[in-house]
GROMACS .gro file of C-alpha atoms in nm:
model
  422
    1MET     CA    1  11.554  13.354   9.399
    2SER     CA    2  11.160  13.399   9.418
    3THR     CA    3  10.929  13.419   9.666
    4SER     CA    4  10.639  13.274   9.501
    5ASP     CA    5  10.754  12.949   9.646
    6LEU     CA    6  10.621  13.013  10.034
    7CYS     CA    7  10.322  12.836  10.139
    8SER     CA    8  10.023  12.991  10.247
    9GLU     CA    9  10.140  13.094  10.599
   10SER     CA   10  10.449  13.252  10.505
   11ARG     CA   11  10.497  13.592  10.363
   12PHE     CA   12  10.770  13.876  10.370
   13VAL     CA   13  10.675  14.175  10.615
   14GLN     CA   14  10.921  14.438  10.609
   15GLY     CA   15  11.195  14.221  10.440
   16ARG     CA   16  11.173  13.981  10.682
   17LEU     CA   17  11.006  13.615  10.639
   18LEU     CA   18  10.705  13.503  10.868
   19VAL     CA   19  10.559  13.192  10.872
   20GLU     CA   20  10.213  13.274  11.037
   21GLY     CA   21  10.278  13.595  11.291
   22VAL     CA   22  10.619  13.517  11.351
   23PRO     CA   23  10.950  13.604  11.244
   24VAL     CA   24  11.176  13.295  11.151
   25GLU     CA   25  11.456  13.494  11.248
   26ASP     CA   26  11.307  13.505  11.591
   27ILE     CA   27  11.317  13.132  11.594
   28GLY     CA   28  11.661  13.105  11.501
   29ARG     CA   29  11.775  13.330  11.759
   30ALA     CA   30  11.636  13.148  12.017
   31LEU     CA   31  11.672  12.801  11.948
   32GLY     CA   32  12.020  12.879  11.698
   33THR     CA   33  12.098  12.657  11.360
   34PRO     CA   34  12.001  12.443  11.167
   35VAL     CA   35  11.598  12.427  11.304
   36TYR     CA   36  11.266  12.274  11.137
   37VAL     CA   37  10.982  12.540  11.121
   38TYR     CA   38  10.651  12.399  11.098
   39SER     CA   39  10.295  12.636  11.029
   40GLY     CA   40  10.025  12.421  11.222
   41GLY     CA   41   9.765  12.699  10.974
   42ALA     CA   42   9.913  12.547  10.636
   43ILE     CA   43   9.877  12.232  10.776
   44ARG     CA   44   9.476  12.276  10.857
   45ALA     CA   45   9.443  12.411  10.549
   46ARG     CA   46   9.541  12.156  10.325
   47TYR     CA   47   9.375  11.893  10.517
   48ARG     CA   48   9.057  12.090  10.546
   49ALA     CA   49   9.033  12.180  10.150
   50LEU     CA   50   9.141  11.812  10.077
   51ALA     CA   51   8.921  11.642  10.352
   52GLY     CA   52   8.644  11.901  10.195
   53ALA     CA   53   8.661  11.852   9.830
   54PHE     CA   54   8.555  11.421   9.908
   55SER     CA   55   8.305  11.523  10.182
   56GLY     CA   56   8.064  11.421   9.899
   57ARG     CA   57   8.138  11.033  10.009
   58ASP     CA   58   8.214  10.811  10.236
   59ALA     CA   59   8.602  10.877  10.226
   60LEU     CA   60   8.828  10.883  10.498
   61ILE     CA   61   9.195  11.090  10.453
   62CYS     CA   62   9.461  10.930  10.658
   63TYR     CA   63   9.763  11.080  10.722
   64ALA     CA   64  10.120  10.864  10.609
   65LEU     CA   65  10.305  10.952  11.000
   66LYS     CA   66  10.592  10.849  10.727
   67ALA     CA   67  10.651  11.170  10.624
   68ASN     CA   68  10.695  11.366  10.967
   69PRO     CA   69  10.608  11.150  11.206
   70ASN     CA   70  10.645  11.454  11.517
   71ARG     CA   71  10.338  11.391  11.721
   72ALA     CA   72  10.290  11.778  11.777
   73VAL     CA   73  10.271  11.794  11.393
   74CYS     CA   74  10.037  11.492  11.415
   75ARG     CA   75   9.828  11.599  11.679
   76VAL     CA   76   9.746  11.854  11.468
   77LEU     CA   77   9.587  11.637  11.216
   78ALA     CA   78   9.466  11.405  11.482
   79ARG     CA   79   9.197  11.683  11.599
   80GLU     CA   80   9.088  11.802  11.286
   81GLY     CA   81   8.914  11.422  11.294
   82ALA     CA   82   9.162  11.282  11.006
   83GLY     CA   83   9.331  10.847  11.005
   84ALA     CA   84   9.618  10.765  10.980
   85GLU     CA   85   9.840  10.529  10.736
   86VAL     CA   86  10.138  10.359  10.916
   87VAL     CA   87  10.405  10.079  10.823
   88SER     CA   88  10.581   9.995  11.124
   89GLY     CA   89  10.460   9.908  11.534
   90GLY     CA   90  10.636  10.242  11.662
   91GLU     CA   91  10.459  10.453  11.321
   92LEU     CA   92  10.126  10.250  11.504
   93LYS     CA   93  10.248  10.341  11.854
   94ARG     CA   94  10.328  10.764  11.760
   95ALA     CA   95   9.990  10.743  11.598
   96LEU     CA   96   9.776  10.608  11.889
   97ALA     CA   97  10.003  10.843  12.121
   98ALA     CA   98   9.890  11.148  11.896
   99GLY     CA   99   9.551  11.068  11.947
  100PHE     CA  100   9.455  10.914  11.628
  101ALA     CA  101   9.141  10.664  11.641
  102ALA     CA  102   9.262  10.299  11.633
  103GLU     CA  103   8.961  10.247  11.383
  104ARG     CA  104   9.093  10.522  11.105
  105ILE     CA  105   9.458  10.369  11.137
  106VAL     CA  106   9.535  10.100  10.826
  107PHE     CA  107   9.862   9.931  10.894
  108SER     CA  108  10.085   9.921  10.533
  109GLY     CA  109  10.403   9.761  10.495
  110VAL     CA  110  10.550   9.467  10.252
  111GLY     CA  111  10.728   9.323  10.568
  112LYS     CA  112  10.560   9.342  10.924
  113THR     CA  113  10.656   9.117  11.147
  114GLU     CA  114  10.474   8.873  11.386
  115ALA     CA  115  10.481   9.122  11.653
  116GLU     CA  116  10.353   9.408  11.444
  117HIS     CA  117  10.075   9.179  11.341
  118GLU     CA  118   9.971   9.138  11.695
  119LEU     CA  119  10.016   9.477  11.797
  120ALA     CA  120   9.792   9.633  11.538
  121VAL     CA  121   9.513   9.327  11.607
  122ARG     CA  122   9.480   9.419  11.961
  123ALA     CA  123   9.513   9.743  11.880
  124GLY     CA  124   9.158   9.716  11.684
  125VAL     CA  125   9.325   9.888  11.348
  126LEU     CA  126   9.037   9.941  11.081
  127THR     CA  127   9.288   9.747  10.842
  128LEU     CA  128   9.627   9.555  10.764
  129ASN     CA  129   9.755   9.574  10.438
  130VAL     CA  130   9.858   9.246  10.323
  131GLU     CA  131  10.110   9.215  10.042
  132SER     CA  132  10.195   8.829  10.015
  133GLU     CA  133  10.038   8.482  10.066
  134GLU     CA  134  10.277   8.440  10.344
  135GLU     CA  135  10.162   8.727  10.496
  136LEU     CA  136   9.837   8.611  10.493
  137ASP     CA  137   9.891   8.324  10.654
  138ALA     CA  138  10.106   8.448  10.920
  139LEU     CA  139   9.829   8.696  11.002
  140SER     CA  140   9.578   8.421  11.046
  141ALA     CA  141   9.787   8.260  11.277
  142VAL     CA  142   9.854   8.573  11.516
  143ALA     CA  143   9.436   8.588  11.467
  144ARG     CA  144   9.394   8.201  11.538
  145ARG     CA  145   9.616   8.253  11.861
  146LEU     CA  146   9.442   8.555  12.034
  147LYS     CA  147   9.090   8.419  11.941
  148ARG     CA  148   9.033   8.749  11.710
  149ARG     CA  149   8.931   8.767  11.361
  150ALA     CA  150   9.193   9.049  11.172
  151PRO     CA  151   9.095   9.298  10.976
  152VAL     CA  152   9.234   9.250  10.592
  153SER     CA  153   9.293   9.417  10.305
  154ILE     CA  154   9.552   9.331   9.999
  155ARG     CA  155   9.743   9.515   9.853
  156VAL     CA  156   9.718   9.511   9.504
  157ASN     CA  157  10.036   9.629   9.225
  158PRO     CA  158   9.880   9.761   8.957
  159GLY     CA  159  10.153   9.790   8.762
  160VAL     CA  160  10.099  10.153   8.674
  161ASP     CA  161  10.410  10.329   8.600
  162ALA     CA  162  10.310  10.687   8.786
  163GLY     CA  163  10.651  10.838   8.695
  164GLY     CA  164  10.888  11.069   8.940
  165HIS     CA  165  11.182  10.888   9.062
  166ARG     CA  166  11.248  10.524   9.062
  167HIS     CA  167  11.307  10.525   9.439
  168ILE     CA  168  11.007  10.618   9.524
  169ALA     CA  169  10.768  10.458   9.240
  170THR     CA  170  10.576  10.174   9.441
  171GLY     CA  171  10.274  10.073   9.182
  172HIS     CA  172  10.489   9.919   8.859
  173GLY     CA  173  10.576   9.573   8.807
  174GLU     CA  174  10.947   9.537   8.906
  175ALA     CA  175  10.849   9.707   9.257
  176LYS     CA  176  10.892   9.463   9.551
  177PHE     CA  177  10.508   9.621   9.672
  178GLY     CA  178  10.147   9.416   9.687
  179VAL     CA  179  10.100   9.132   9.471
  180ASP     CA  180   9.941   9.152   9.097
  181ALA     CA  181   9.602   9.121   8.955
  182ALA     CA  182   9.528   8.729   8.930
  183SER     CA  183   9.722   8.683   9.282
  184ALA     CA  184   9.513   8.925   9.436
  185LEU     CA  185   9.185   8.782   9.353
  186VAL     CA  186   9.273   8.435   9.517
  187LEU     CA  187   9.436   8.613   9.816
  188SER     CA  188   9.127   8.802   9.868
  189ARG     CA  189   8.894   8.500   9.816
  190ARG     CA  190   9.110   8.327  10.111
  191ALA     CA  191   9.111   8.615  10.312
  192TRP     CA  192   8.739   8.642  10.336
  193ARG     CA  193   8.668   8.249  10.386
  194ASP     CA  194   8.920   8.199  10.689
  195PRO     CA  195   8.746   8.238  10.996
  196HIS     CA  196   9.005   8.456  11.174
  197LEU     CA  197   9.060   8.706  10.885
  198ALA     CA  198   8.782   8.967  10.802
  199PHE     CA  199   8.817   9.080  10.451
  200ARG     CA  200   8.795   9.437  10.423
  201GLY     CA  201   8.839   9.516  10.021
  202LEU     CA  202   9.164   9.629   9.819
  203HIS     CA  203   9.455   9.849   9.846
  204CYS     CA  204   9.718   9.983   9.610
  205HIS     CA  205   9.975  10.251   9.659
  206ILE     CA  206  10.172  10.362   9.265
  207GLY     CA  207  10.407  10.614   9.451
  208SER     CA  208  10.512  10.957   9.566
  209GLN     CA  209  10.529  11.294   9.437
  210ILE     CA  210  10.221  11.256   9.170
  211LEU     CA  211  10.161  11.570   9.003
  212SER     CA  212   9.889  11.395   8.767
  213ALA     CA  213   9.492  11.238   8.842
  214ALA     CA  214   9.589  10.998   8.523
  215PRO     CA  215   9.811  10.688   8.722
  216TYR     CA  216   9.518  10.732   9.013
  217LEU     CA  217   9.297  10.656   8.710
  218ARG     CA  218   9.484  10.428   8.577
  219ALA     CA  219   9.566  10.243   8.920
  220LEU     CA  220   9.139  10.268   8.961
  221ALA     CA  221   9.072  10.062   8.650
  222VAL     CA  222   9.228   9.772   8.723
  223LEU     CA  223   9.086   9.720   9.099
  224GLU     CA  224   8.766   9.791   8.968
  225ARG     CA  225   8.731   9.500   8.749
  226LEU     CA  226   8.901   9.314   9.040
  227LEU     CA  227   8.607   9.509   9.243
  228ALA     CA  228   8.375   9.329   9.023
  229ARG     CA  229   8.487   8.976   9.015
  230LEU     CA  230   8.486   8.987   9.397
  231ARG     CA  231   8.142   9.090   9.343
  232ALA     CA  232   8.052   8.844   9.150
  233LEU     CA  233   8.158   8.579   9.334
  234GLY     CA  234   7.984   8.703   9.654
  235ALA     CA  235   8.204   8.913   9.826
  236ARG     CA  236   8.099   9.220   9.984
  237PRO     CA  237   8.458   9.426  10.035
  238SER     CA  238   8.406   9.787  10.222
  239LEU     CA  239   8.682   9.947  10.184
  240LEU     CA  240   8.872  10.067   9.849
  241ASP     CA  241   9.201  10.232  10.016
  242LEU     CA  242   9.374  10.458   9.695
  243GLY     CA  243   9.694  10.512   9.863
  244GLY     CA  244   9.905  10.831   9.893
  245GLY     CA  245  10.175  11.005   9.653
  246LEU     CA  246   9.967  11.369   9.635
  247GLY     CA  247  10.269  11.564   9.514
  248ILE     CA  248  10.325  11.936   9.540
  249PRO     CA  249  10.487  12.190   9.307
  250TYR     CA  250  10.838  12.231   9.470
  251GLY     CA  251  10.930  12.512   9.223
  252ASP     CA  252  11.129  12.303   9.000
  253GLY     CA  253  10.953  12.381   8.647
  254ALA     CA  254  10.694  12.063   8.773
  255ARG     CA  255  10.359  12.175   8.742
  256ARG     CA  256  10.102  12.066   8.964
  257ASP     CA  257   9.798  11.932   8.674
  258GLY     CA  258   9.458  11.826   8.863
  259LEU     CA  259   9.576  11.814   9.127
  260GLU     CA  260   9.436  12.080   9.347
  261PRO     CA  261   9.206  11.934   9.600
  262ALA     CA  262   8.863  12.027   9.426
  263ALA     CA  263   8.993  11.917   9.068
  264PHE     CA  264   9.162  11.591   9.204
  265ALA     CA  265   8.789  11.493   9.351
  266ARG     CA  266   8.582  11.611   9.031
  267LYS     CA  267   8.814  11.339   8.805
  268LEU     CA  268   8.789  11.119   9.054
  269LEU     CA  269   8.446  11.079   9.218
  270PRO     CA  270   8.281  11.007   8.866
  271ALA     CA  271   8.511  10.699   8.856
  272LEU     CA  272   8.372  10.558   9.196
  273ALA     CA  273   8.023  10.638   9.115
  274ALA     CA  274   7.961  10.236   9.053
  275TRP     CA  275   8.081  10.161   9.429
  276PRO     CA  276   7.874  10.371   9.675
  277GLU     CA  277   7.908  10.113   9.947
  278LEU     CA  278   8.286  10.126   9.988
  279LYS     CA  279   8.435  10.371  10.182
  280LEU     CA  280   8.720  10.569   9.982
  281ILE     CA  281   9.078  10.582  10.175
  282LEU     CA  282   9.341  10.887  10.059
  283GLU     CA  283   9.705  10.840  10.241
  284PRO     CA  284   9.832  11.181  10.180
  285GLY     CA  285  10.132  11.291  10.358
  286ARG     CA  286  10.382  11.513  10.214
  287TYR     CA  287  10.033  11.660  10.019
  288LEU     CA  288   9.905  11.776  10.358
  289VAL     CA  289  10.282  11.869  10.525
  290GLY     CA  290  10.532  11.956  10.265
  291GLU     CA  291  10.514  12.260  10.202
  292ALA     CA  292  10.413  12.373  10.598
  293GLY     CA  293  10.750  12.360  10.649
  294LEU     CA  294  11.106  12.509  10.631
  295LEU     CA  295  11.487  12.459  10.712
  296LEU     CA  296  11.613  12.757  10.885
  297THR     CA  297  12.031  12.743  10.804
  298ARG     CA  298  12.323  12.990  10.903
  299ILE     CA  299  12.539  13.092  10.662
  300LEU     CA  300  12.863  13.016  10.772
  301TYR     CA  301  13.183  13.105  10.469
  302ARG     CA  302  13.141  13.180  10.111
  303LYS     CA  303  13.415  13.115   9.919
  304ARG     CA  304  13.493  13.126   9.525
  305ILE     CA  305  13.710  12.798   9.334
  306GLY     CA  306  13.745  12.836   8.988
  307GLY     CA  307  13.443  13.015   8.828
  308SER     CA  308  13.202  12.824   9.119
  309ARG     CA  309  13.086  13.003   9.397
  310PHE     CA  310  12.979  12.790   9.728
  311ILE     CA  311  12.770  12.934  10.049
  312VAL     CA  312  12.822  12.711  10.316
  313VAL     CA  313  12.550  12.647  10.549
  314ASP     CA  314  12.542  12.487  10.908
  315ALA     CA  315  12.225  12.201  10.787
  316ALA     CA  316  12.365  11.945  10.571
  317MET     CA  317  12.287  11.645  10.395
  318ASN     CA  318  12.175  11.463  10.730
  319ASP     CA  319  11.948  11.713  10.837
  320LEU     CA  320  11.799  11.685  10.473
  321ALA     CA  321  11.913  11.413  10.300
  322ARG     CA  322  11.647  11.455  10.001
  323PRO     CA  323  11.852  11.652   9.774
  324ALA     CA  324  12.199  11.424   9.829
  325LEU     CA  325  11.943  11.081   9.809
  326TYR     CA  326  11.676  11.180   9.517
  327GLY     CA  327  11.838  11.474   9.334
  328ALA     CA  328  11.532  11.685   9.495
  329TYR     CA  329  11.468  12.066   9.444
  330HIS     CA  330  11.407  12.309   9.791
  331PRO     CA  331  11.405  12.673   9.708
  332VAL     CA  332  11.571  12.905   9.888
  333VAL     CA  333  11.517  13.213  10.010
  334PRO     CA  334  11.665  13.500  10.273
  335ALA     CA  335  11.503  13.533  10.657
  336ARG     CA  336  11.577  13.858  10.560
  337LEU     CA  337  11.565  14.085  10.252
  338ARG     CA  338  11.885  14.268  10.212
  339GLU     CA  339  12.092  14.446   9.930
  340ALA     CA  340  12.370  14.218   9.814
  341PRO     CA  341  12.455  14.133   9.452
  342GLU     CA  342  12.273  13.844   9.315
  343VAL     CA  343  12.504  13.572   9.231
  344VAL     CA  344  12.495  13.197   9.089
  345ALA     CA  345  12.602  12.974   9.407
  346ASP     CA  346  12.572  12.604   9.543
  347VAL     CA  347  12.419  12.595   9.856
  348VAL     CA  348  12.631  12.309  10.049
  349GLY     CA  349  12.623  12.154  10.400
  350PRO     CA  350  12.994  12.107  10.597
  351VAL     CA  351  12.982  11.743  10.552
  352CYS     CA  352  13.269  11.488  10.445
  353GLU     CA  353  13.034  11.425  10.075
  354THR     CA  354  13.055  11.597   9.760
  355GLY     CA  355  12.701  11.491   9.727
  356ASP     CA  356  12.645  11.754  10.018
  357VAL     CA  357  12.452  11.962   9.845
  358LEU     CA  358  12.111  12.172   9.943
  359ALA     CA  359  12.050  12.372   9.624
  360ARG     CA  360  12.248  12.361   9.317
  361ALA     CA  361  12.358  12.671   9.072
  362ARG     CA  362  12.065  12.885   9.235
  363ARG     CA  363  12.047  13.290   9.205
  364LEU     CA  364  12.070  13.415   9.556
  365PRO     CA  365  12.215  13.730   9.693
  366TRP     CA  366  12.568  13.710   9.804
  367LEU     CA  367  12.495  13.770  10.194
  368PRO     CA  368  12.790  13.791  10.431
  369ARG     CA  369  12.808  13.499  10.758
  370GLY     CA  370  12.617  13.485  10.987
  371GLU     CA  371  12.304  13.561  10.758
  372LEU     CA  372  12.008  13.339  10.767
  373LEU     CA  373  11.881  13.114  10.507
  374ALA     CA  374  11.541  12.917  10.451
  375VAL     CA  375  11.494  12.617  10.285
  376LEU     CA  376  11.163  12.618  10.203
  377LYS     CA  377  10.905  12.320  10.133
  378THR     CA  378  11.079  12.058  10.384
  379GLY     CA  379  10.818  11.977  10.617
  380ALA     CA  380  10.775  11.606  10.463
  381TYR     CA  381  11.075  11.363  10.463
  382GLY     CA  382  11.268  11.631  10.605
  383PHE     CA  383  11.352  11.602  10.950
  384SER     CA  384  11.220  11.211  10.936
  385MET     CA  385  11.514  11.097  10.725
  386ALA     CA  386  11.763  11.310  10.882
  387SER     CA  387  12.068  11.126  11.071
  388GLN     CA  388  12.343  11.123  11.256
  389TYR     CA  389  12.593  11.134  11.028
  390ASN     CA  390  12.934  11.280  11.067
  391SER     CA  391  12.831  11.295  11.527
  392ARG     CA  392  12.605  11.528  11.384
  393PRO     CA  393  12.335  11.625  11.625
  394ARG     CA  394  12.062  11.584  11.481
  395PRO     CA  395  11.822  11.991  11.440
  396PRO     CA  396  11.511  12.079  11.673
  397GLU     CA  397  11.183  12.108  11.596
  398ALA     CA  398  10.953  12.404  11.625
  399LEU     CA  399  10.535  12.437  11.524
  400VAL     CA  400  10.424  12.789  11.492
  401GLU     CA  401  10.048  12.840  11.585
  402GLY     CA  402   9.921  13.240  11.454
  403ALA     CA  403  10.179  13.488  11.705
  404ARG     CA  404  10.309  13.201  11.906
  405TRP     CA  405  10.557  12.911  11.874
  406ARG     CA  406  10.683  12.660  12.083
  407VAL     CA  407  10.936  12.391  12.052
  408VAL     CA  408  10.810  12.023  12.020
  409ARG     CA  409  11.136  11.881  11.975
  410ARG     CA  410  11.475  11.975  12.146
  411ARG     CA  411  11.770  12.019  11.954
  412GLU     CA  412  12.055  11.689  12.042
  413GLY     CA  413  12.336  11.687  12.199
  414PHE     CA  414  12.634  11.483  12.226
  415ALA     CA  415  12.526  11.247  12.454
  416ASP     CA  416  12.209  11.194  12.239
  417LEU     CA  417  12.507  11.023  11.978
  418VAL     CA  418  12.634  10.818  12.244
  419ARG     CA  419  12.336  10.746  12.486
  420HIS     CA  420  12.298  10.411  12.336
  421GLU     CA  421  12.698  10.282  12.291
  422ARG     CA  422  12.864  10.038  12.513
   0.00000   0.00000   0.00000
C-alpha cells in the first residue's frame, strides 16, 4: 500500500483520508457505501494547468463528457471556460444543460443518427466530426432540409498505434473510427464544395490512456501532410482537432513520458508553428477528472481459501467496471490508517462473477469488517460505466469543494431498478 497515489487535493491528516477539507469517512457515514467522491479543486487545477500550457496560441480544451458526465462535474469545467466533446445526443443535451456554450462543443461519433445530426445543427455546435462518406451525405441532407449550413470536420484515422489496451486504441488501421488519409482528402473537398456544409478542418483521436507525446506527433505528421494538400487545393480550414487520450499514472508501474501539461505543450506547439491560423482543439477526459475521484467502499468480510486471502467489499464490478473489463489497475488505501498486519489479498465484490475483482494481489492492512477502503483514481470511466447488474442499484456521487460537500447524484433504490418495466 502506498499513499503516493493520492491526488493533489487529497491527503492523510491524523490518520484520516481527506478530500480537500473533508474526511471521506464523514461522507461514507452520511451516504453509506459504496459512494463516488470527487474533488472540484483537483478538476479545476488540472484544467487550468492544461489550458495555461497552450495559452500561447488559439486553443480550445474540450472536456470529453464520456469520462464523467455528471452535470455538477461538467459545470465545474464549463465555468472555467472549457468546451465540451460529445458523442451522443444525450451528451449534447447534458453539455448544454451544464452550461457549455454550443459554439464550444464538438460532436464526434462513428454512428450519429439523423436526429442527432439535426439536434447538433439546430444547437449551433462548433463542428461535427464526420467519419464516413455516407455520414457526410446524411448530414448534408439534414442541413438542406433545415435550410442551414452544417459545420463539418473530417475524422482521419492516421494509422497510428498509440499502445495500451486494444479496446481503447482508436487510431490504428483496424479500428472502426474515421477514414484513411486518401478518403479524408476526398471528403474534405466534397465538404467545402457542398453549399449545405461549412468545412471546418480535420480531426483525429488515436486512443485513450496515452502516456507519451510521441503518438500525437506521429498523428500530427499525417494531418499536416493532408493540410498542406488541402491548402494547395484552395481550402481554408480553421480547426485542427487532435482529440483526447491523455493518460494518467494509475500506480501500476506505467509512467507519464512528457505529458505534464507544460512538457506536452513544448513538444506539440513547435510542430504546429506552420499553422498559426488554425484553432487547436484537444479533447481530454480522463486527464481532467480521473485523479479527482475515488470510490469509497466498506469491508464486508475477510476470508482465506488455501493460500489466498480475500477482502470482500460492498463495491463491485457493476460500480467500477474497468478492472474486470480491461484488467485496469486502481490504487487502494484505507480511509483511516490503523495498526494492522499487512497481507497480500484480492479486493473483491459481491457480484456472482469470478472476474469481480477490484484489486488483485495488493499489500493492504488486514482490517476488520466495517472499515472503509478508498479505490483511487476513479473519477473517469467509473460511474459513467456503472450498471445495475445483479439488480444492484448504482451508488451516489458527492462533490467536495473546500470544507463542504454535497450530493450530486442520489443513491438508486429498488424503484429505480424497475422504473421502466411493465
